[in-house]
C-alpha cells in the first residue's frame, strides 16, 4: 500500500474488492450448482445454445477479476487502476440498471424475482450493484479533481534567472577539507599528542606602562618640562672680578 494514495482512493479500492468477492461467489454458485465446471469453463470462451455454456454467467467472473486487479493497482498508487475501476463501474452500473428495471417492471421477470429465493437474491444484487458502482465513480472522480490544483507552465528563462539569483544570495558552503595524514580527519576526535616538558619559564606578565615623560618645547605645565634627553652644559657668563688689594706696607 502506497503512503501517497489518497484516503478516498483506498476506500474505493477496498469497496471494489469487496464487491468483487460477492460477484465471484455468484460465479462459483453458477459453476458448481447450476451449469457444471466443464460447461462453465467452456462458456468463458464459447457461447453455445445446445449445451450449458450458453447459461454460464461468466460476466460475474469477469467483473470480479477486473475489480480485484483495479483495487490492487489503486492501493499501489497506480493511476491505471483508478481508470480500470471507473470504466468497469460505469459499464457494469449501466447493465445493473437495465437488469434492475427489467426485474421490477417486466411482468414475466417480476414473478421470478419476487417469488423465489434465488430471484430475490439476484434482485438484491442488482440494487446493490447500482449503488456500489455509483459510489466507486464518485469517490475516484471527486478526490482526483480536487487533489491537485492547476498551475501555469514555468517559463524556462524565468526559472533560470530565479535559480541564478538564489545562488548569488545563498552563502557559499565550505567544502570539507581532505585529510593528508597531517591531522585527525574530520568527524573523529583528535588523539592526544605527547606532552612537552615544561621549560620553567612562566608566561610573561604584562609590564606596567612607564610614566609618560614630558615633551620638550612646551614650557612648564602638565605637558611641558625638561627634555628627556641629556643637554650639553650651558656656558656660565664671566663673573666680574674685584681688584685685589695689596696689604698695607709698614713704614720703617
mmCIF file of C-alpha atoms in Angstrom:
data_model
loop_
_atom_site.group_PDB
_atom_site.id
_atom_site.type_symbol
_atom_site.label_atom_id
_atom_site.label_comp_id
_atom_site.label_asym_id
_atom_site.label_seq_id
_atom_site.Cartn_x
_atom_site.Cartn_y
_atom_site.Cartn_z
ATOM 1 C CA UNK A 1 0.000 0.000 0.000
ATOM 2 C CA UNK A 2 1.438 3.329 -1.070
ATOM 3 C CA UNK A 3 1.515 6.111 1.525
ATOM 4 C CA UNK A 4 0.783 8.724 -1.163
ATOM 5 C CA UNK A 5 -2.567 7.128 -2.108
ATOM 6 C CA UNK A 6 -5.452 9.404 -1.037
ATOM 7 C CA UNK A 7 -7.806 8.073 1.577
ATOM 8 C CA UNK A 8 -10.825 8.158 -0.745
ATOM 9 C CA UNK A 9 -8.953 6.044 -3.274
ATOM 10 C CA UNK A 10 -8.070 3.473 -0.634
ATOM 11 C CA UNK A 11 -11.717 3.278 0.445
ATOM 12 C CA UNK A 12 -12.780 2.845 -3.189
ATOM 13 C CA UNK A 13 -10.216 0.079 -3.676
ATOM 14 C CA UNK A 14 -11.494 -1.887 -0.671
ATOM 15 C CA UNK A 15 -15.123 -1.375 -1.752
ATOM 16 C CA UNK A 16 -14.280 -2.610 -5.255
ATOM 17 C CA UNK A 17 -12.541 -5.726 -3.952
ATOM 18 C CA UNK A 18 -15.413 -6.423 -1.549
ATOM 19 C CA UNK A 19 -17.894 -6.155 -4.397
ATOM 20 C CA UNK A 20 -15.647 -8.435 -6.468
ATOM 21 C CA UNK A 21 -15.925 -11.048 -3.714
ATOM 22 C CA UNK A 22 -19.731 -11.029 -4.000
ATOM 23 C CA UNK A 23 -19.555 -11.401 -7.786
ATOM 24 C CA UNK A 24 -17.095 -14.284 -7.512
ATOM 25 C CA UNK A 25 -19.447 -16.067 -5.090
ATOM 26 C CA UNK A 26 -22.203 -15.877 -7.703
ATOM 27 C CA UNK A 27 -19.777 -17.231 -10.312
ATOM 28 C CA UNK A 28 -18.839 -20.163 -8.069
ATOM 29 C CA UNK A 29 -22.517 -20.932 -7.391
ATOM 30 C CA UNK A 30 -23.308 -20.885 -11.107
ATOM 31 C CA UNK A 31 -20.273 -23.009 -11.931
ATOM 32 C CA UNK A 32 -20.781 -25.810 -9.415
ATOM 33 C CA UNK A 33 -24.539 -25.915 -8.792
ATOM 34 C CA UNK A 34 -26.242 -24.667 -11.941
ATOM 35 C CA UNK A 35 -24.113 -25.310 -15.021
ATOM 36 C CA UNK A 36 -21.219 -27.557 -14.134
ATOM 37 C CA UNK A 37 -17.494 -26.980 -14.232
ATOM 38 C CA UNK A 38 -16.965 -28.168 -17.817
ATOM 39 C CA UNK A 39 -19.777 -26.103 -19.300
ATOM 40 C CA UNK A 40 -18.797 -23.075 -17.226
ATOM 41 C CA UNK A 41 -15.173 -23.196 -18.393
ATOM 42 C CA UNK A 42 -16.375 -23.659 -21.967
ATOM 43 C CA UNK A 43 -18.712 -20.729 -21.567
ATOM 44 C CA UNK A 44 -15.748 -18.410 -20.809
ATOM 45 C CA UNK A 45 -14.587 -18.599 -24.439
ATOM 46 C CA UNK A 46 -17.627 -20.067 -26.197
ATOM 47 C CA UNK A 47 -21.339 -19.275 -26.221
ATOM 48 C CA UNK A 48 -23.449 -22.271 -27.254
ATOM 49 C CA UNK A 49 -27.165 -22.885 -27.328
ATOM 50 C CA UNK A 50 -27.189 -26.684 -27.380
ATOM 51 C CA UNK A 51 -25.198 -27.109 -24.164
ATOM 52 C CA UNK A 52 -24.816 -25.417 -20.801
ATOM 53 C CA UNK A 53 -22.176 -22.923 -21.980
ATOM 54 C CA UNK A 54 -24.896 -20.512 -23.034
ATOM 55 C CA UNK A 55 -26.292 -20.338 -19.498
ATOM 56 C CA UNK A 56 -22.913 -19.834 -17.801
ATOM 57 C CA UNK A 57 -22.900 -16.469 -16.024
ATOM 58 C CA UNK A 58 -19.290 -15.634 -16.789
ATOM 59 C CA UNK A 59 -19.861 -11.884 -16.516
ATOM 60 C CA UNK A 60 -19.707 -12.162 -12.716
ATOM 61 C CA UNK A 61 -16.291 -13.818 -13.019
ATOM 62 C CA UNK A 62 -15.086 -11.187 -15.489
ATOM 63 C CA UNK A 63 -16.120 -8.208 -13.378
ATOM 64 C CA UNK A 64 -14.749 -9.834 -10.238
ATOM 65 C CA UNK A 65 -11.304 -10.157 -11.817
ATOM 66 C CA UNK A 66 -11.447 -6.566 -13.109
ATOM 67 C CA UNK A 67 -12.301 -5.117 -9.695
ATOM 68 C CA UNK A 68 -9.637 -7.135 -7.877
ATOM 69 C CA UNK A 69 -6.928 -6.064 -10.338
ATOM 70 C CA UNK A 70 -8.034 -2.429 -10.265
ATOM 71 C CA UNK A 71 -8.213 -2.347 -6.464
ATOM 72 C CA UNK A 72 -4.691 -3.725 -6.081
ATOM 73 C CA UNK A 73 -3.322 -1.171 -8.547
ATOM 74 C CA UNK A 74 -5.066 1.686 -6.742
ATOM 75 C CA UNK A 75 -3.595 0.610 -3.410
ATOM 76 C CA UNK A 76 -0.142 0.701 -5.010
ATOM 77 C CA UNK A 77 -0.730 4.293 -6.136
ATOM 78 C CA UNK A 78 -1.122 3.454 -9.840
ATOM 79 C CA UNK A 79 -3.441 5.741 -11.793
ATOM 80 C CA UNK A 80 -4.200 2.913 -14.236
ATOM 81 C CA UNK A 81 -6.108 1.089 -11.504
ATOM 82 C CA UNK A 82 -8.330 4.127 -10.960
ATOM 83 C CA UNK A 83 -9.166 4.214 -14.657
ATOM 84 C CA UNK A 84 -9.934 0.488 -14.696
ATOM 85 C CA UNK A 85 -12.342 0.743 -11.762
ATOM 86 C CA UNK A 86 -14.073 3.857 -13.099
ATOM 87 C CA UNK A 87 -14.547 2.337 -16.555
ATOM 88 C CA UNK A 88 -15.687 -1.011 -15.192
ATOM 89 C CA UNK A 89 -18.100 0.593 -12.728
ATOM 90 C CA UNK A 90 -19.634 2.736 -15.474
ATOM 91 C CA UNK A 91 -20.240 -0.246 -17.768
ATOM 92 C CA UNK A 92 -21.427 -2.616 -15.051
ATOM 93 C CA UNK A 93 -23.592 0.058 -13.444
ATOM 94 C CA UNK A 94 -25.382 0.607 -16.732
ATOM 95 C CA UNK A 95 -26.024 -3.139 -17.107
ATOM 96 C CA UNK A 96 -27.225 -3.384 -13.486
ATOM 97 C CA UNK A 97 -29.735 -0.575 -14.072
ATOM 98 C CA UNK A 98 -31.129 -2.414 -17.107
ATOM 99 C CA UNK A 99 -31.400 -5.688 -15.170
ATOM 100 C CA UNK A 100 -32.996 -3.979 -12.151
ATOM 101 C CA UNK A 101 -35.586 -2.131 -14.217
ATOM 102 C CA UNK A 102 -36.456 -5.309 -16.164
ATOM 103 C CA UNK A 103 -36.797 -7.341 -12.959
ATOM 104 C CA UNK A 104 -39.161 -4.784 -11.452
ATOM 105 C CA UNK A 105 -41.309 -3.695 -14.398
ATOM 106 C CA UNK A 106 -41.412 -6.738 -16.697
ATOM 107 C CA UNK A 107 -44.315 -8.966 -15.683
ATOM 108 C CA UNK A 108 -42.672 -12.164 -16.890
ATOM 109 C CA UNK A 109 -39.484 -11.463 -14.910
ATOM 110 C CA UNK A 110 -41.133 -9.896 -11.875
ATOM 111 C CA UNK A 111 -42.730 -13.175 -10.825
ATOM 112 C CA UNK A 112 -39.354 -14.947 -10.719
ATOM 113 C CA UNK A 113 -37.510 -12.147 -8.896
ATOM 114 C CA UNK A 114 -40.225 -11.552 -6.342
ATOM 115 C CA UNK A 115 -41.472 -15.075 -5.548
ATOM 116 C CA UNK A 116 -38.289 -17.203 -5.437
ATOM 117 C CA UNK A 117 -35.331 -17.074 -3.063
ATOM 118 C CA UNK A 118 -32.769 -17.174 -5.842
ATOM 119 C CA UNK A 119 -34.609 -14.445 -7.742
ATOM 120 C CA UNK A 120 -34.818 -12.291 -4.619
ATOM 121 C CA UNK A 121 -31.054 -12.625 -4.024
ATOM 122 C CA UNK A 122 -30.336 -11.646 -7.613
ATOM 123 C CA UNK A 123 -32.686 -8.666 -7.357
ATOM 124 C CA UNK A 124 -30.855 -7.508 -4.241
ATOM 125 C CA UNK A 125 -27.552 -7.975 -6.085
ATOM 126 C CA UNK A 126 -28.784 -5.743 -8.907
ATOM 127 C CA UNK A 127 -29.763 -2.983 -6.486
ATOM 128 C CA UNK A 128 -26.509 -3.205 -4.512
ATOM 129 C CA UNK A 129 -24.534 -3.230 -7.769
ATOM 130 C CA UNK A 130 -26.084 0.065 -8.862
ATOM 131 C CA UNK A 131 -25.251 1.695 -5.517
ATOM 132 C CA UNK A 132 -21.691 0.304 -5.440
ATOM 133 C CA UNK A 133 -20.805 1.374 -8.968
ATOM 134 C CA UNK A 134 -22.094 4.904 -8.388
ATOM 135 C CA UNK A 135 -20.130 5.125 -5.128
ATOM 136 C CA UNK A 136 -16.906 3.991 -6.803
ATOM 137 C CA UNK A 137 -17.210 6.566 -9.562
ATOM 138 C CA UNK A 138 -17.932 9.395 -7.113
ATOM 139 C CA UNK A 139 -15.050 8.503 -4.780
ATOM 140 C CA UNK A 140 -12.460 8.187 -7.517
ATOM 141 C CA UNK A 141 -13.512 11.232 -9.544
ATOM 142 C CA UNK A 142 -14.150 13.680 -6.705
ATOM 143 C CA UNK A 143 -10.808 13.200 -4.957
ATOM 144 C CA UNK A 144 -8.788 13.258 -8.166
ATOM 145 C CA UNK A 145 -10.464 16.530 -9.185
ATOM 146 C CA UNK A 146 -9.601 18.485 -6.010
ATOM 147 C CA UNK A 147 -6.333 16.828 -5.076
ATOM 148 C CA UNK A 148 -4.033 18.980 -7.209
ATOM 149 C CA UNK A 149 -4.709 22.497 -8.451
ATOM 150 C CA UNK A 150 -3.695 23.581 -11.941
ATOM 151 C CA UNK A 151 -0.551 25.625 -12.206
ATOM 152 C CA UNK A 152 0.651 27.587 -15.226
ATOM 153 C CA UNK A 153 3.699 26.249 -17.055
ATOM 154 C CA UNK A 154 7.024 27.562 -15.861
ATOM 155 C CA UNK A 155 8.996 29.799 -18.204
ATOM 156 C CA UNK A 156 12.491 28.272 -18.554
ATOM 157 C CA UNK A 157 14.134 31.705 -18.813
ATOM 158 C CA UNK A 158 12.418 32.916 -15.653
ATOM 159 C CA UNK A 159 13.312 29.717 -13.824
ATOM 160 C CA UNK A 160 16.992 30.050 -14.761
ATOM 161 C CA UNK A 161 17.041 33.690 -13.656
ATOM 162 C CA UNK A 162 15.476 32.804 -10.303
ATOM 163 C CA UNK A 163 17.962 29.989 -9.755
ATOM 164 C CA UNK A 164 20.887 32.295 -10.556
ATOM 165 C CA UNK A 165 19.553 34.949 -8.172
ATOM 166 C CA UNK A 166 19.131 32.406 -5.392
ATOM 167 C CA UNK A 167 22.637 31.087 -5.995
ATOM 168 C CA UNK A 168 24.057 34.592 -5.602
ATOM 169 C CA UNK A 169 22.111 35.260 -2.415
ATOM 170 C CA UNK A 170 22.888 31.923 -0.774
ATOM 171 C CA UNK A 171 26.093 31.909 1.344
ATOM 172 C CA UNK A 172 28.885 29.751 -0.071
ATOM 173 C CA UNK A 173 29.177 26.413 1.586
ATOM 174 C CA UNK A 174 32.612 25.343 2.676
ATOM 175 C CA UNK A 175 33.596 22.003 1.292
ATOM 176 C CA UNK A 176 35.207 19.582 3.728
ATOM 177 C CA UNK A 177 38.996 19.692 3.655
ATOM 178 C CA UNK A 178 40.571 16.340 2.786
ATOM 179 C CA UNK A 179 42.933 14.914 5.319
ATOM 180 C CA UNK A 180 46.507 14.346 4.129
ATOM 181 C CA UNK A 181 47.766 12.496 7.150
ATOM 182 C CA UNK A 182 48.927 15.631 8.977
ATOM 183 C CA UNK A 183 45.988 15.743 11.355
ATOM 184 C CA UNK A 184 42.983 13.879 12.561
ATOM 185 C CA UNK A 185 40.215 13.559 9.920
ATOM 186 C CA UNK A 186 37.011 15.448 10.468
ATOM 187 C CA UNK A 187 34.353 13.645 12.444
ATOM 188 C CA UNK A 188 36.850 11.897 14.741
ATOM 189 C CA UNK A 189 38.224 13.316 17.999
ATOM 190 C CA UNK A 190 41.922 14.160 17.731
ATOM 191 C CA UNK A 191 44.292 11.830 19.546
ATOM 192 C CA UNK A 192 46.184 13.435 22.406
ATOM 193 C CA UNK A 193 49.821 14.018 21.454
ATOM 194 C CA UNK A 194 52.866 13.654 23.715
ATOM 195 C CA UNK A 195 53.153 16.193 26.474
ATOM 196 C CA UNK A 196 56.083 18.561 26.054
ATOM 197 C CA UNK A 197 58.261 19.163 29.177
ATOM 198 C CA UNK A 198 57.870 22.424 30.926
ATOM 199 C CA UNK A 199 60.829 24.776 30.444
ATOM 200 C CA UNK A 200 60.313 26.625 33.692
ATOM 201 C CA UNK A 201 59.632 29.885 32.023
ATOM 202 C CA UNK A 202 56.393 31.253 33.138
ATOM 203 C CA UNK A 203 54.049 33.162 30.982
ATOM 204 C CA UNK A 204 55.279 36.720 30.551
ATOM 205 C CA UNK A 205 53.378 39.105 32.706
ATOM 206 C CA UNK A 206 52.245 42.391 31.242
ATOM 207 C CA UNK A 207 54.623 45.191 32.202
ATOM 208 C CA UNK A 208 53.167 48.376 33.606
ATOM 209 C CA UNK A 209 53.448 51.340 31.345
ATOM 210 C CA UNK A 210 56.248 53.768 32.188
ATOM 211 C CA UNK A 211 55.114 57.218 33.219
ATOM 212 C CA UNK A 212 54.820 59.493 30.302
ATOM 213 C CA UNK A 213 57.718 61.918 30.202
ATOM 214 C CA UNK A 214 57.168 65.499 29.401
ATOM 215 C CA UNK A 215 57.702 66.582 25.840
ATOM 216 C CA UNK A 216 60.303 69.299 25.250
ATOM 217 C CA UNK A 217 59.435 72.673 23.957
ATOM 218 C CA UNK A 218 56.113 73.186 25.597
ATOM 219 C CA UNK A 219 57.162 75.002 28.762
ATOM 220 C CA UNK A 220 56.068 74.206 32.255
ATOM 221 C CA UNK A 221 52.839 72.520 32.847
ATOM 222 C CA UNK A 222 51.426 69.036 32.609
ATOM 223 C CA UNK A 223 52.812 68.628 29.104
ATOM 224 C CA UNK A 224 55.968 70.726 29.478
ATOM 225 C CA UNK A 225 59.170 70.335 31.460
ATOM 226 C CA UNK A 226 62.739 69.437 30.814
ATOM 227 C CA UNK A 227 63.574 67.373 27.775
ATOM 228 C CA UNK A 228 64.077 63.647 28.251
ATOM 229 C CA UNK A 229 67.484 63.516 26.542
ATOM 230 C CA UNK A 230 70.686 64.989 28.138
ATOM 231 C CA UNK A 231 71.552 68.561 27.242
ATOM 232 C CA UNK A 232 75.088 69.954 26.951
ATOM 233 C CA UNK A 233 76.124 72.170 29.839
ATOM 234 C CA UNK A 234 75.461 75.808 29.238
ATOM 235 C CA UNK A 235 78.332 78.285 29.469
ATOM 236 C CA UNK A 236 78.267 80.443 32.549
ATOM 237 C CA UNK A 237 78.763 84.179 31.983
ATOM 238 C CA UNK A 238 82.043 85.535 33.374
ATOM 239 C CA UNK A 239 81.772 86.988 36.813
ATOM 240 C CA UNK A 240 83.350 90.441 37.365
ATOM 241 C CA UNK A 241 86.486 90.166 39.494
ATOM 242 C CA UNK A 242 87.099 92.765 42.152
ATOM 243 C CA UNK A 243 90.660 94.278 42.271
ATOM 244 C CA UNK A 244 92.883 92.580 44.711
ATOM 245 C CA UNK A 245 94.053 94.913 47.481
ATOM 246 C CA UNK A 246 97.640 94.749 48.433
ATOM 247 C CA UNK A 247 98.428 94.672 52.093
ATOM 248 C CA UNK A 248 99.484 97.946 53.552
ATOM 249 C CA UNK A 249 103.170 98.498 53.688
ATOM 250 C CA UNK A 250 104.739 99.320 57.057
ATOM 251 C CA UNK A 251 106.825 102.381 57.329
ATOM 252 C CA UNK A 252 110.205 101.940 58.732
#
